[in-house]
Coordinates of C-alpha atoms in Angstrom, one line a residue:
Chain A
M8 CA -20.7 13.8 -9.1
K9 CA -18.3 16.8 -8.6
A10 CA -15.0 16.3 -6.9
L11 CA -13.1 18.7 -5.0
V12 CA -9.3 17.7 -4.5
I13 CA -7.4 19.3 -1.5
G14 CA -3.5 19.7 -2.9
F15 CA -2.3 19.6 -6.1
G16 CA 1.5 18.0 -5.4
K17 CA 2.9 14.5 -6.7
M18 CA -0.5 12.9 -5.2
G19 CA -2.9 14.9 -5.6
M20 CA -1.8 15.2 -9.5
L21 CA -2.5 11.8 -9.7
H22 CA -5.7 11.3 -7.9
A23 CA -7.2 14.6 -10.2
A24 CA -5.6 13.5 -13.5
T25 CA -7.7 9.6 -12.9
L26 CA -10.8 11.4 -11.4
S27 CA -11.4 13.2 -14.6
Q28 CA -11.9 10.5 -16.6
L29 CA -13.7 8.3 -14.4
P30 CA -16.9 7.9 -16.4
R31 CA -19.6 9.0 -13.1
V32 CA -17.0 12.1 -11.9
D33 CA -18.5 15.4 -14.3
E34 CA -16.3 18.1 -12.6
V35 CA -13.3 18.3 -11.0
V36 CA -12.5 21.6 -8.8
L37 CA -8.7 22.2 -6.8
V38 CA -7.5 23.6 -3.9
E39 CA -3.6 25.1 -4.5
N40 CA -2.1 27.8 -3.0
T41 CA 1.6 27.4 -4.8
A42 CA 1.5 30.1 -7.3
L43 CA 3.8 28.0 -10.3
V44 CA 1.5 25.3 -9.9
V45 CA -1.4 27.2 -9.5
D46 CA -0.6 29.4 -12.7
G47 CA 0.6 26.1 -14.6
I48 CA -2.5 24.8 -14.4
K49 CA -4.6 27.6 -15.4
T50 CA -2.3 27.9 -18.5
F51 CA -3.0 24.7 -19.9
K52 CA -6.6 24.2 -18.0
P53 CA -8.1 28.0 -18.0
D54 CA -11.9 26.7 -17.6
I55 CA -10.7 24.7 -14.2
R56 CA -11.6 26.5 -10.8
V57 CA -8.9 26.6 -8.5
Y58 CA -9.2 27.7 -4.5
K59 CA -6.8 29.2 -2.6
S60 CA -7.9 27.0 0.7
C61 CA -10.4 24.1 1.8
V62 CA -12.3 26.5 3.6
E63 CA -13.3 29.1 0.3
A64 CA -13.7 25.9 -1.6
L65 CA -16.5 24.5 0.8
E66 CA -17.9 28.4 0.9
K67 CA -18.3 28.6 -2.5
E68 CA -19.4 25.3 -4.1
K69 CA -20.8 21.8 -2.9
Y70 CA -19.5 18.9 -3.8
D71 CA -20.2 15.1 -4.0
F72 CA -16.4 14.0 -2.3
A73 CA -13.3 14.8 -1.8
C74 CA -9.9 14.1 -2.1
V75 CA -7.3 15.1 0.6
S76 CA -3.9 14.9 -0.5
T77 CA -1.9 17.3 1.3
P78 CA 1.0 16.5 3.9
T79 CA 0.0 14.2 6.9
F80 CA -0.3 16.7 9.0
T81 CA -2.7 19.1 7.9
H82 CA -5.1 16.1 7.2
F83 CA -7.2 16.9 10.9
E84 CA -7.5 20.2 10.4
I85 CA -9.2 19.2 6.7
L86 CA -10.9 16.6 7.9
K87 CA -12.5 18.5 10.7
T88 CA -13.6 20.8 8.2
L89 CA -15.1 18.6 5.9
I90 CA -16.9 16.7 8.0
A91 CA -18.7 19.9 9.4
K92 CA -19.7 19.9 5.9
G93 CA -20.6 16.7 5.1
V94 CA -18.3 15.9 2.2
H95 CA -17.5 12.0 2.0
S96 CA -13.5 12.0 2.0
F97 CA -11.0 10.5 0.5
V98 CA -8.0 10.9 2.0
E99 CA -4.5 9.9 1.3
K100 CA -2.5 7.2 3.5
P101 CA -1.6 7.6 6.1
L102 CA -5.3 9.2 8.0
C103 CA -3.8 11.0 9.8
S104 CA -0.6 11.9 12.5
T105 CA -1.4 9.8 15.6
T106 CA -4.2 7.1 16.7
E107 CA -5.4 9.9 19.5
E108 CA -6.2 12.1 16.2
A109 CA -8.1 8.8 14.2
R110 CA -10.2 8.6 17.0
Q111 CA -11.1 12.3 17.4
I112 CA -12.1 11.8 13.1
R113 CA -14.0 9.1 13.8
D114 CA -15.9 10.8 17.0
W115 CA -16.8 13.8 14.2
A116 CA -17.9 11.4 11.6
Q117 CA -20.2 9.5 13.8
K118 CA -21.6 12.8 14.7
S119 CA -22.2 13.9 11.1
A120 CA -25.3 15.0 9.6
T121 CA -24.7 13.5 6.6
P122 CA -26.0 10.1 6.7
D123 CA -23.4 7.0 6.6
F124 CA -20.4 9.6 6.4
K125 CA -17.7 7.8 4.0
I126 CA -14.0 8.7 4.7
M127 CA -11.2 6.2 3.2
T128 CA -7.5 6.1 3.5
G129 CA -5.5 6.1 0.3
Y130 CA -3.6 2.3 1.3
C131 CA -3.7 1.5 -2.6
L132 CA -2.3 -1.6 -2.2
R133 CA -5.3 -3.6 -0.6
F134 CA -6.6 -3.0 -4.5
V135 CA -3.1 -5.3 -6.3
P136 CA -4.3 -8.5 -6.7
T137 CA -1.2 -10.3 -5.9
F138 CA -1.6 -9.7 -1.7
L139 CA -5.7 -10.1 -2.3
K140 CA -4.8 -13.5 -3.1
T141 CA -2.3 -14.1 -0.5
K142 CA -4.8 -13.1 1.8
Q143 CA -7.1 -15.7 0.2
L144 CA -4.8 -18.2 0.3
L145 CA -4.0 -17.8 4.3
D146 CA -7.3 -18.0 4.6
S147 CA -7.7 -21.2 3.1
M148 CA -5.1 -22.6 5.1
I149 CA -3.0 -23.8 2.3
L150 CA 0.2 -23.4 4.1
G151 CA -0.8 -25.1 7.0
D152 CA -0.1 -23.3 10.7
L153 CA 1.5 -19.6 10.2
Q154 CA 5.0 -20.0 11.4
H155 CA 6.5 -16.5 10.6
F156 CA 7.0 -14.4 8.1
D157 CA 8.9 -11.1 6.7
A158 CA 7.1 -7.9 5.3
K159 CA 9.0 -5.8 4.1
M160 CA 9.3 -2.6 2.2
Y161 CA 12.4 -0.7 0.5
S162 CA 12.9 2.7 -1.7
S163 CA 16.2 4.6 -2.5
D164 CA 14.4 7.9 -1.7
V165 CA 16.7 9.1 0.6
E166 CA 20.2 9.6 0.1
E167 CA 21.1 12.7 1.7
A168 CA 19.4 15.2 4.2
H169 CA 16.5 17.1 2.7
G170 CA 13.8 19.6 4.4
G171 CA 10.5 18.6 3.3
W172 CA 7.4 18.0 5.0
R173 CA 8.2 14.4 4.9
F174 CA 12.0 14.7 7.1
Q175 CA 9.9 17.0 9.9
K176 CA 8.7 16.5 12.9
K177 CA 6.4 19.2 13.4
G178 CA 3.0 17.8 14.1
A179 CA 4.2 14.3 13.1
G180 CA 3.3 12.3 10.1
A181 CA 6.6 12.2 9.0
G182 CA 9.5 9.6 8.4
V183 CA 10.0 6.0 6.6
L184 CA 7.0 4.7 9.2
S185 CA 4.5 7.2 8.4
D186 CA 5.5 6.7 4.2
L187 CA 6.5 3.4 3.1
G188 CA 5.4 1.7 6.7
G189 CA 1.9 3.0 6.2
H190 CA 1.2 0.2 3.3
L191 CA 3.1 -1.9 5.0
A192 CA 1.5 -2.1 8.3
D193 CA -1.8 -1.5 6.7
L194 CA -0.9 -5.3 4.2
T195 CA 0.6 -7.4 7.3
R196 CA -2.2 -6.0 9.5
Y197 CA -4.5 -7.4 6.7
L198 CA -3.0 -10.2 6.3
F199 CA -2.6 -11.3 9.7
G200 CA -4.9 -8.7 11.8
M201 CA -3.3 -7.0 14.9
P202 CA -0.3 -8.4 16.7
R203 CA -0.3 -8.7 20.6
A204 CA 3.2 -7.2 21.0
V205 CA 5.1 -5.3 19.0
K206 CA 9.1 -4.5 19.5
G207 CA 9.6 -2.0 17.4
E208 CA 13.5 -0.1 16.4
L209 CA 13.9 3.3 14.5
R210 CA 17.1 4.4 13.2
S211 CA 18.6 7.9 11.0
W212 CA 21.3 8.0 9.0
Y213 CA 20.5 11.4 6.7
S214 CA 17.3 12.5 8.3
E215 CA 17.4 14.8 11.8
E216 CA 14.0 14.8 12.9
V217 CA 12.7 11.4 11.5
E218 CA 13.9 8.1 11.0
D219 CA 14.9 6.0 7.9
F220 CA 14.6 3.0 9.1
A221 CA 12.0 0.9 11.0
F222 CA 12.4 -2.7 11.9
A223 CA 9.8 -4.3 14.1
R224 CA 9.2 -7.9 15.6
L225 CA 5.3 -8.6 15.4
E226 CA 4.0 -11.3 18.4
Y227 CA 1.1 -13.0 17.5
G228 CA 1.2 -16.1 20.1
D229 CA 1.4 -18.9 17.5
F230 CA 3.4 -16.9 15.2
A231 CA 5.6 -14.2 15.0
G232 CA 7.0 -11.9 12.1
S233 CA 9.3 -9.6 11.1
F234 CA 8.3 -5.5 10.0
E235 CA 10.7 -3.8 7.8
V236 CA 11.1 -0.1 5.6
C237 CA 13.7 1.8 4.3
W238 CA 13.8 4.9 2.2
S239 CA 17.4 4.8 2.0
M240 CA 18.1 1.5 0.4
P241 CA 20.8 1.9 -2.4
N242 CA 19.8 0.9 -6.0
I243 CA 15.5 0.3 -5.8
R244 CA 14.0 1.6 -8.9
K245 CA 10.7 1.6 -7.2
A246 CA 9.2 1.1 -4.1
E247 CA 7.4 -2.3 -3.5
A248 CA 6.3 -4.5 -0.7
S249 CA 7.1 -8.4 -0.2
F250 CA 6.1 -10.8 2.6
E251 CA 7.6 -14.1 2.9
I252 CA 5.3 -16.5 4.8
V253 CA 6.1 -19.5 6.3
G254 CA 3.9 -22.1 7.5
S255 CA 3.9 -25.8 8.3
N256 CA 2.9 -27.1 4.9
G257 CA 5.1 -24.6 2.8
R258 CA 6.5 -21.2 2.3
L259 CA 4.6 -18.1 0.1
F260 CA 6.5 -15.1 -1.5
C261 CA 4.6 -12.7 -2.7
T262 CA 5.1 -8.5 -4.2
N263 CA 3.3 -6.3 -6.2
D264 CA 3.7 -8.0 -9.0
S265 CA 4.4 -11.8 -8.4
L266 CA 3.7 -14.8 -6.0
E267 CA 5.2 -17.7 -5.5
I268 CA 4.5 -21.0 -3.5
Y269 CA 6.0 -24.0 -2.3
L270 CA 3.9 -26.5 -1.0
K271 CA 5.1 -29.6 1.3
E272 CA 1.7 -31.2 0.9
K273 CA -0.9 -31.1 -2.1
R274 CA -3.9 -28.5 -0.5
G275 CA -7.4 -27.9 -2.4
I276 CA -6.3 -27.3 -6.4
Y277 CA -2.6 -26.6 -5.6
E278 CA -0.5 -29.9 -6.1
S279 CA 2.3 -30.1 -3.6
G280 CA 5.6 -28.5 -5.1
F281 CA 6.2 -24.6 -6.6
H282 CA 3.2 -22.8 -8.4
S283 CA 3.7 -19.3 -9.8
V284 CA 0.9 -16.6 -10.2
D285 CA 1.8 -13.6 -12.0
I286 CA 0.0 -10.3 -12.1
S287 CA -0.2 -10.4 -15.9
E288 CA -3.1 -13.1 -15.2
M289 CA -5.0 -11.4 -12.7
A290 CA -4.6 -7.7 -13.8
E291 CA -7.8 -6.3 -14.7
A292 CA -8.6 -3.1 -17.4
V293 CA -9.7 0.2 -16.0
P294 CA -11.5 3.0 -17.4
F295 CA -8.2 4.7 -16.8
D296 CA -5.1 4.1 -15.8
L297 CA -2.3 6.6 -14.2
A298 CA 0.7 5.2 -12.4
G299 CA -1.2 1.7 -11.3
F300 CA -4.7 0.5 -11.9
F301 CA -5.1 -0.3 -8.4
Y302 CA -5.3 3.9 -7.8
T303 CA -8.2 3.6 -10.6
K304 CA -9.8 0.7 -8.6
Q305 CA -9.6 2.4 -5.4
W306 CA -11.5 5.4 -6.6
L307 CA -14.0 3.3 -8.5
E308 CA -14.7 1.6 -4.7
F309 CA -15.3 4.8 -3.0
I310 CA -17.7 6.3 -6.0
E311 CA -19.4 3.3 -5.5
A312 CA -19.5 3.2 -2.0
V313 CA -21.0 7.2 -1.9
R314 CA -23.1 6.4 -4.5
K315 CA -24.9 3.7 -2.9
N316 CA -23.4 3.0 0.6
T317 CA -22.2 -0.3 -0.5
P318 CA -18.9 -1.4 1.5
Y319 CA -15.6 0.2 1.0
R320 CA -11.7 -0.9 2.1
N321 CA -9.7 1.2 4.4
N322 CA -12.8 2.5 6.2
L323 CA -12.0 4.5 9.7
D324 CA -12.4 1.5 11.7
E325 CA -9.6 -0.1 9.1
S326 CA -7.1 3.3 9.2
I327 CA -7.5 3.4 12.5
A328 CA -6.5 0.0 13.6
T329 CA -3.5 0.9 11.3
Q330 CA -2.8 3.7 12.8
K331 CA -2.4 1.9 16.2
L332 CA 0.1 -0.3 14.2
L333 CA 2.3 2.1 13.0
D334 CA 1.9 4.2 16.6
A335 CA 3.2 1.0 18.6
M336 CA 6.2 0.4 16.5
R337 CA 7.0 4.3 16.9
D338 CA 6.4 4.5 20.7
L339 CA 8.7 1.8 21.3
S340 CA 11.8 3.3 19.5
Chain B
M1 CA 9.6 4.9 -37.3
D2 CA 11.1 1.0 -37.6
H3 CA 9.4 -2.2 -37.6
L4 CA 12.0 -4.3 -35.3
I5 CA 12.6 -2.6 -31.9
L6 CA 14.6 -3.8 -29.1
G7 CA 13.0 -3.2 -25.6
D8 CA 14.8 -2.0 -22.5
N9 CA 13.8 -3.3 -19.5
P10 CA 16.5 -6.1 -19.0
F11 CA 18.9 -3.3 -19.4
F12 CA 17.7 -1.7 -16.2
G13 CA 16.9 -4.6 -14.4
I14 CA 12.9 -4.9 -14.9
N15 CA 10.9 -7.7 -14.7
H16 CA 7.4 -7.8 -13.6
R17 CA 7.4 -11.4 -13.0
S18 CA 10.4 -11.9 -10.5
Q19 CA 12.1 -9.2 -8.6
A20 CA 15.1 -11.9 -8.4
A21 CA 15.4 -12.1 -11.9
G22 CA 15.3 -8.3 -12.6
R23 CA 18.3 -8.5 -10.5
E24 CA 20.1 -11.2 -12.0
K25 CA 19.4 -9.0 -15.6
L26 CA 20.5 -5.9 -13.9
K27 CA 24.1 -7.4 -13.5
K28 CA 24.3 -8.9 -16.5
F29 CA 23.7 -5.1 -17.7
S30 CA 25.9 -3.5 -15.7
N31 CA 28.0 -2.9 -17.5
P32 CA 27.6 -0.4 -21.0
N33 CA 29.4 -2.9 -23.1
A34 CA 27.3 -5.8 -22.5
V35 CA 24.1 -3.7 -23.2
V36 CA 25.5 -2.3 -26.7
N37 CA 27.0 -6.3 -26.9
L38 CA 23.5 -6.9 -27.3
F39 CA 22.4 -4.0 -29.8
K40 CA 24.8 -5.5 -32.4
I41 CA 23.6 -9.5 -32.0
A42 CA 19.8 -7.6 -32.3
E43 CA 21.4 -5.7 -35.6
E44 CA 22.5 -9.0 -36.6
A45 CA 18.9 -10.4 -35.5
G46 CA 17.2 -7.8 -38.1
A47 CA 16.2 -5.1 -35.4
H48 CA 16.6 -1.7 -36.7
G49 CA 16.7 0.1 -33.2
V50 CA 16.4 0.1 -29.2
M51 CA 14.0 2.0 -26.9
L52 CA 15.8 3.6 -24.4
A53 CA 14.9 5.6 -21.6
A54 CA 16.2 8.2 -20.0
H55 CA 18.0 6.6 -17.2
A56 CA 21.1 7.1 -14.8
K57 CA 22.9 4.1 -16.9
T58 CA 21.4 5.8 -20.2
A59 CA 24.2 8.4 -20.9
A60 CA 26.7 5.6 -20.6
I61 CA 25.2 3.3 -22.8
I62 CA 25.3 5.6 -25.6
Q63 CA 29.1 6.7 -24.8
E64 CA 29.7 3.3 -25.4
M65 CA 27.5 2.8 -28.3
K66 CA 29.2 5.5 -30.4
K67 CA 32.5 3.7 -29.8
D68 CA 31.4 2.0 -32.7
S69 CA 30.6 4.7 -35.5
K70 CA 28.6 2.3 -38.1
L71 CA 26.4 0.3 -34.5
A72 CA 25.9 4.7 -33.9
Q73 CA 24.9 5.3 -37.5
N74 CA 22.5 2.4 -38.4
F75 CA 20.8 1.5 -35.2
S76 CA 18.3 3.9 -34.3
V77 CA 18.0 4.9 -30.9
Y78 CA 14.4 5.9 -29.8
P79 CA 14.5 7.8 -26.4
N80 CA 11.7 7.7 -24.2
I81 CA 11.8 10.8 -21.8
P82 CA 11.8 11.8 -19.2
Y83 CA 13.7 9.8 -16.5
L84 CA 10.2 9.5 -14.8
M85 CA 11.3 7.9 -11.9
K86 CA 14.4 9.9 -10.7
Y87 CA 11.6 13.3 -11.2
V88 CA 9.3 11.3 -8.9
G89 CA 11.6 10.7 -5.7
E90 CA 12.8 14.9 -6.5
V91 CA 8.9 15.7 -6.0
T92 CA 9.3 13.3 -2.7
R93 CA 12.4 14.9 -1.4
Y94 CA 12.0 18.5 -2.5
G95 CA 8.1 19.2 -3.4
M96 CA 6.8 20.0 -6.5
V97 CA 8.2 23.4 -6.8
G98 CA 11.4 22.7 -5.5
A99 CA 11.8 19.6 -7.9
V100 CA 10.8 21.8 -10.8
T101 CA 13.3 24.7 -9.7
K102 CA 16.4 21.8 -9.3
M103 CA 15.9 20.6 -12.7
L104 CA 15.4 23.6 -15.2
T105 CA 18.1 25.8 -12.9
G106 CA 20.4 23.2 -13.5
Q107 CA 21.2 22.2 -10.0
S108 CA 20.2 18.5 -11.7
A109 CA 23.0 16.6 -12.6
T110 CA 21.8 16.4 -16.1
A111 CA 21.3 19.7 -17.3
N112 CA 23.3 21.3 -19.4
F113 CA 24.5 25.4 -19.6
M114 CA 22.3 26.6 -21.9
A115 CA 19.4 24.8 -20.9
M116 CA 19.5 25.7 -17.5
L117 CA 20.0 29.2 -18.6
K118 CA 16.7 28.7 -20.8
G119 CA 14.6 26.8 -18.0
G120 CA 16.3 29.3 -14.9
L121 CA 14.3 32.0 -17.0
G122 CA 11.3 30.0 -17.9
V123 CA 10.8 29.8 -14.1
L124 CA 10.8 33.2 -13.4
K125 CA 8.6 34.2 -16.2
K126 CA 6.3 31.3 -15.8
D127 CA 6.5 30.5 -19.3
Y128 CA 5.5 26.7 -19.0
L129 CA 5.9 26.0 -22.2
Q130 CA 9.5 27.4 -22.1
M131 CA 10.2 24.8 -19.3
M132 CA 8.7 22.0 -20.8
E133 CA 11.1 22.5 -24.3
T134 CA 14.3 22.9 -21.5
A135 CA 12.9 19.4 -19.8
V136 CA 12.9 17.9 -23.3
D137 CA 16.5 19.5 -24.0
I138 CA 18.1 18.4 -20.9
E139 CA 16.8 15.1 -21.2
Y140 CA 17.7 14.4 -24.4
S141 CA 21.2 15.8 -24.1
M142 CA 22.2 12.3 -23.1
Y143 CA 21.3 11.0 -26.3
Q144 CA 23.0 13.1 -28.9
G145 CA 25.5 12.1 -31.2
V146 CA 23.5 8.6 -32.6
K147 CA 19.9 8.3 -34.7
T148 CA 16.9 9.0 -33.0
P149 CA 14.3 9.1 -35.4
A150 CA 11.6 9.2 -33.3
I151 CA 11.3 10.8 -29.5
F152 CA 8.8 9.5 -27.1
L153 CA 7.3 10.8 -23.9
H154 CA 6.9 8.4 -20.8
N155 CA 3.8 6.7 -20.2
G156 CA 4.1 8.5 -17.0
I157 CA 4.0 12.6 -17.9
V158 CA 1.2 11.3 -21.3
D159 CA -1.5 9.9 -19.1
L160 CA -1.2 12.6 -16.3
L161 CA -1.7 15.4 -19.3
L162 CA -4.2 12.8 -20.7
G163 CA -6.1 12.3 -17.6
L164 CA -6.5 16.5 -16.9
K165 CA -7.5 17.0 -20.6
M166 CA -4.8 19.1 -21.5
K167 CA -3.9 19.7 -25.0
E168 CA -1.4 22.7 -25.5
P169 CA 1.3 20.1 -23.9
F170 CA 0.8 17.4 -26.8
C171 CA 0.5 19.9 -29.4
H172 CA 4.0 22.0 -28.2
Y173 CA 5.5 18.5 -28.0
A174 CA 4.9 17.3 -31.3
D175 CA 6.0 20.8 -33.1
Y176 CA 9.1 21.4 -30.9
I177 CA 11.0 17.9 -31.5
R178 CA 9.9 18.1 -35.3
K179 CA 11.7 21.4 -35.2
R180 CA 13.7 21.2 -33.2
Y181 CA 14.9 17.4 -33.9
K182 CA 13.7 16.6 -36.9
A183 CA 12.4 13.6 -35.5
E184 CA 8.8 12.1 -35.4
P185 CA 6.9 12.6 -31.7
G186 CA 5.8 9.4 -29.7
F187 CA 3.4 9.2 -26.9
G188 CA 3.4 5.9 -24.8
T189 CA 0.1 5.3 -22.9
L190 CA -1.6 2.7 -21.3
N191 CA -4.8 4.1 -22.2
L192 CA -4.3 3.5 -25.9
A193 CA -8.0 4.2 -26.8
L194 CA -8.4 7.2 -25.1
L195 CA -5.3 9.1 -26.1
A196 CA -5.8 8.2 -29.9
D197 CA -8.9 10.0 -29.6
W198 CA -7.3 12.6 -27.5
L199 CA -5.0 13.1 -30.1
K200 CA -7.1 13.1 -32.8
K201 CA -9.0 16.2 -30.8
C202 CA -5.4 17.6 -30.8
E203 CA -5.0 17.8 -34.4
I204 CA -2.0 15.9 -34.1
E205 CA -1.4 14.3 -37.4
K206 CA -0.3 10.4 -37.5
P207 CA 0.9 10.4 -34.6
L208 CA 3.2 7.4 -32.8
I209 CA 1.7 5.4 -29.9
M210 CA 3.4 3.1 -27.8
A211 CA 0.9 1.4 -25.5
P212 CA 0.4 -2.3 -24.5
F213 CA -1.0 -4.8 -27.2
N214 CA -1.2 -9.0 -26.3
A215 CA -3.5 -11.5 -26.5
M216 CA -4.3 -11.1 -22.9
G217 CA -5.4 -7.8 -22.6
Y218 CA -2.9 -7.0 -20.3
Y219 CA -2.7 -3.0 -19.9
M220 CA -5.4 -2.2 -23.0
N221 CA -7.1 0.4 -21.1
P222 CA -10.6 0.8 -21.0
S223 CA -10.8 -3.1 -22.2
R224 CA -8.8 -4.9 -25.2
V225 CA -11.7 -4.4 -27.4
A226 CA -11.8 -0.9 -26.9
C227 CA -7.8 -0.9 -28.1
E228 CA -8.6 -3.0 -31.0
E229 CA -10.9 -1.1 -32.1
A230 CA -9.3 1.8 -31.6
V231 CA -6.2 0.4 -33.9
Q232 CA -8.7 -0.5 -36.5
K233 CA -10.5 2.8 -37.1
G234 CA -7.7 5.5 -35.8
D235 CA -5.4 7.4 -38.5
F236 CA -2.3 7.2 -35.6
T237 CA 0.9 4.3 -36.2
L238 CA 0.8 1.7 -33.1
V239 CA 4.1 0.9 -31.7
A240 CA 3.0 -2.1 -29.8
M241 CA 4.6 -3.4 -26.7
N242 CA 4.3 -5.7 -23.4
V243 CA 3.6 -7.7 -27.3
L244 CA 4.5 -11.1 -24.8
A245 CA 2.4 -9.7 -22.0
Q246 CA 5.6 -9.6 -19.3
G247 CA 6.5 -13.2 -21.0
A248 CA 3.1 -14.8 -19.9
L249 CA 2.5 -15.6 -23.5
R250 CA 4.5 -17.6 -25.4
P251 CA 5.9 -15.7 -28.7
Q252 CA 4.4 -17.8 -31.6
S253 CA 1.1 -16.7 -29.9
A254 CA 1.9 -14.0 -29.2
F255 CA 2.7 -12.7 -32.7
E256 CA -0.2 -14.4 -34.2
Y257 CA -1.9 -12.7 -32.3
L258 CA -1.0 -8.9 -33.6
G259 CA -0.7 -10.4 -37.3
K260 CA -4.7 -10.7 -37.3
F261 CA -4.0 -6.8 -37.3
E262 CA -2.9 -5.4 -40.3
K263 CA -2.2 -1.8 -39.3
I264 CA -0.2 -2.8 -36.6
K265 CA 3.9 -3.0 -38.5
H266 CA 5.8 -1.5 -35.7
V267 CA 7.0 -3.7 -32.2
I268 CA 9.0 -3.4 -29.1
I269 CA 10.5 -6.9 -28.3
G270 CA 12.3 -6.8 -24.9
A271 CA 15.0 -10.1 -24.9
S272 CA 18.1 -10.5 -23.0
S273 CA 19.8 -13.3 -25.0
A274 CA 20.1 -13.9 -28.6
A275 CA 18.5 -17.3 -28.8
H276 CA 15.4 -14.9 -27.3
I277 CA 15.8 -12.5 -29.7
E278 CA 16.8 -15.1 -33.2
E279 CA 12.7 -16.5 -31.8
S280 CA 11.0 -13.5 -31.1
F281 CA 12.1 -12.2 -34.0
H282 CA 11.6 -14.3 -37.1
L283 CA 7.9 -14.7 -35.4
A284 CA 7.5 -11.0 -35.6
R285 CA 8.8 -11.0 -39.2
K286 CA 6.9 -14.2 -40.3
Y287 CA 3.4 -13.3 -38.7
L288 CA 3.5 -8.7 -39.0
K289 CA 4.5 -9.6 -42.3
I290 CA 7.5 -6.9 -42.0
P291 CA 11.1 -6.8 -43.7

C-alpha cells in the first residue's frame, strides 16, 4: 500500500516512521513545505518524494490512504481535498475545529465516490489496554450503580506565553481543550456515553488567546462526573489520562499504565477487596513501536479497515460525538 | 561496558505501575545527595555504573557525584541522550524549526557557547550532521568530569531514525562518539530485532544495544521469539533493560530467564533501596555468571 503523510511535524514524523515499518505499507510519500525540514529529510533519505502541498501530491500520484498531521485549523480544507479524491484518511486529533465542520466532513464523506469511505481520528488512547479493560469492567457492572467519576489529564507544556498555532485562536481548534482535552473527552464519551448536560469553565494564565485550563461538570442523570485538563500543571513528566470511578460496589482508578479496583462485594471473578492489573500484563508486541505501541495498534486497525472494510474505532460518527462534547464545554465558558 | 548497571527510573519518579509510587520516589530522590548515596550503595553491592538519562536534574546529580572524587573516578555514568521530553515539549510550544533553532543557537538553558556557535552555523548552512554533533555536545556537557565509557542515544530518536530507514545519522553518531568522546556508541530501542538488523546494514561494528528483555516479552518487539533469536544470532552487545517487566516479574524468575542466554552479560537494574539492590545484584551475578 502507498501512504501519503501530510505534515512532517512532531506527529507526522512519528506516523511516517511507524508506517514505513509496517508490513502492509510499501511506500510513504510526504507533504511538507518547511525548507529546513524538507532539506533534512532529503539529506538522509534522498529517494523519498516530498511535495510542497497536498493538492500537488494528489495531482501527481495515487495513494491507498493519507495521514493528516497538520495544525487542527487546516484539517477541514485538507479533508475536503482528500475526500474529493477518494483517499481514505487518518487525521490527527481532533477531527477539526468545530462540530459544524465535522458534520460537513461527514456529508462530503457520505457522498464520496469511493465505497465505504474511511476517516479515522487519532484518539490513540482508545488503543490503551487499561482503558479498554476499564470499559469492559464498567459494562459488566462490577462497580454496581455508577455514582460519580473524576477524569483528569495534565501536562507541563505551557508555563509561559507562546506563539505557535496551538496558542492562536485562528480558526479555533487550539487551546488545551483541543489538545489534551480531545483525548480525555473521547475517553470520557467512550466510557460513559454522552452527558445530558455540561457546565464548563475555561481559564488562562499564560496563553492570551486560548485556554490553559478547562473544567467541566458532566451530568448523566443517575450519576455525574468532573472533567479537568490543564497543560500548565507543574512537574508533570509525561501527559497521562486518569479516571477515578465510584459506584455502589466500589471504586476503580485507571491511568495509561495502571488499573486498580476496590470492591465491596465479589463480582464475577473479582473477590471483594483490592485488585490491580498493570500494563505489563496486558501489552502486546507490535511489528514496530515508536513512542507507544498504541500508535501502531491504531494504524494496524485503520489499514485493515481500508483493506478489508472491517470495523474500526474513532470513525466519523464517534469523532463527531467527541467534537460535540468539546464544543459543549467550550460554549459554556 | 560494565556488567551491572543501576537504572535511573526511580530518580526521576518514573514508575509505570503506579503514579503515586513514582511521586514517592521523586520525593525520596529530590535531593541529588540521596541519588549519589544510592550510587555508593550500588557500588558497594557490586554495580559498576549507572544509566543516567539527560534530565533537568542530571547536572546537579553529576555535580554532587564529583564531590566524591573516588566515586567519580570509579563509578561509570552512562549518558542516555537527549533529554527527549524537553524537546518534545519545545516542539509543541515553538514548532519543529523553532525548537531546533532554539536548541542549536543557544537559547536553550543547557547550551554552552562553543556548541551554540557550531550549532548556529549548522542551522545557517543546513549542515544536518553538524547540527547533530552540536546537539550531542550540548547534551553531553552536563556529564563532564565523570567517567562515561559509553554514550547511549535515546530510544525515541533511535526508533524514529530506524522507522525512517535512515543510515547516515547512525553511522555518524557512532563515529562522532568514538572520536570526540573516546567512548562506545550505544543505541536504545524498543525494536531490538529490527535495530540489530539495521545496524548490521549500517556496518557499525559490535554496537551496544539497550533494549527491554524479560520473560514476559514486555516491550519486546516484534515478538519475544524474534528478540531472543536476534540476541542468539546477532553480533552486538545487548544491555538488557526492563528485566523485571516493570516489577511484574519476581527477581528470581527474571534472572533465571536471562541466564538462559549466554550472550547476555550486561544488565540494567532499577532499584531504590539497599535491600532491592542487594537481592537483584546477587541474582544477576549468579545467573548471568558475571563478576
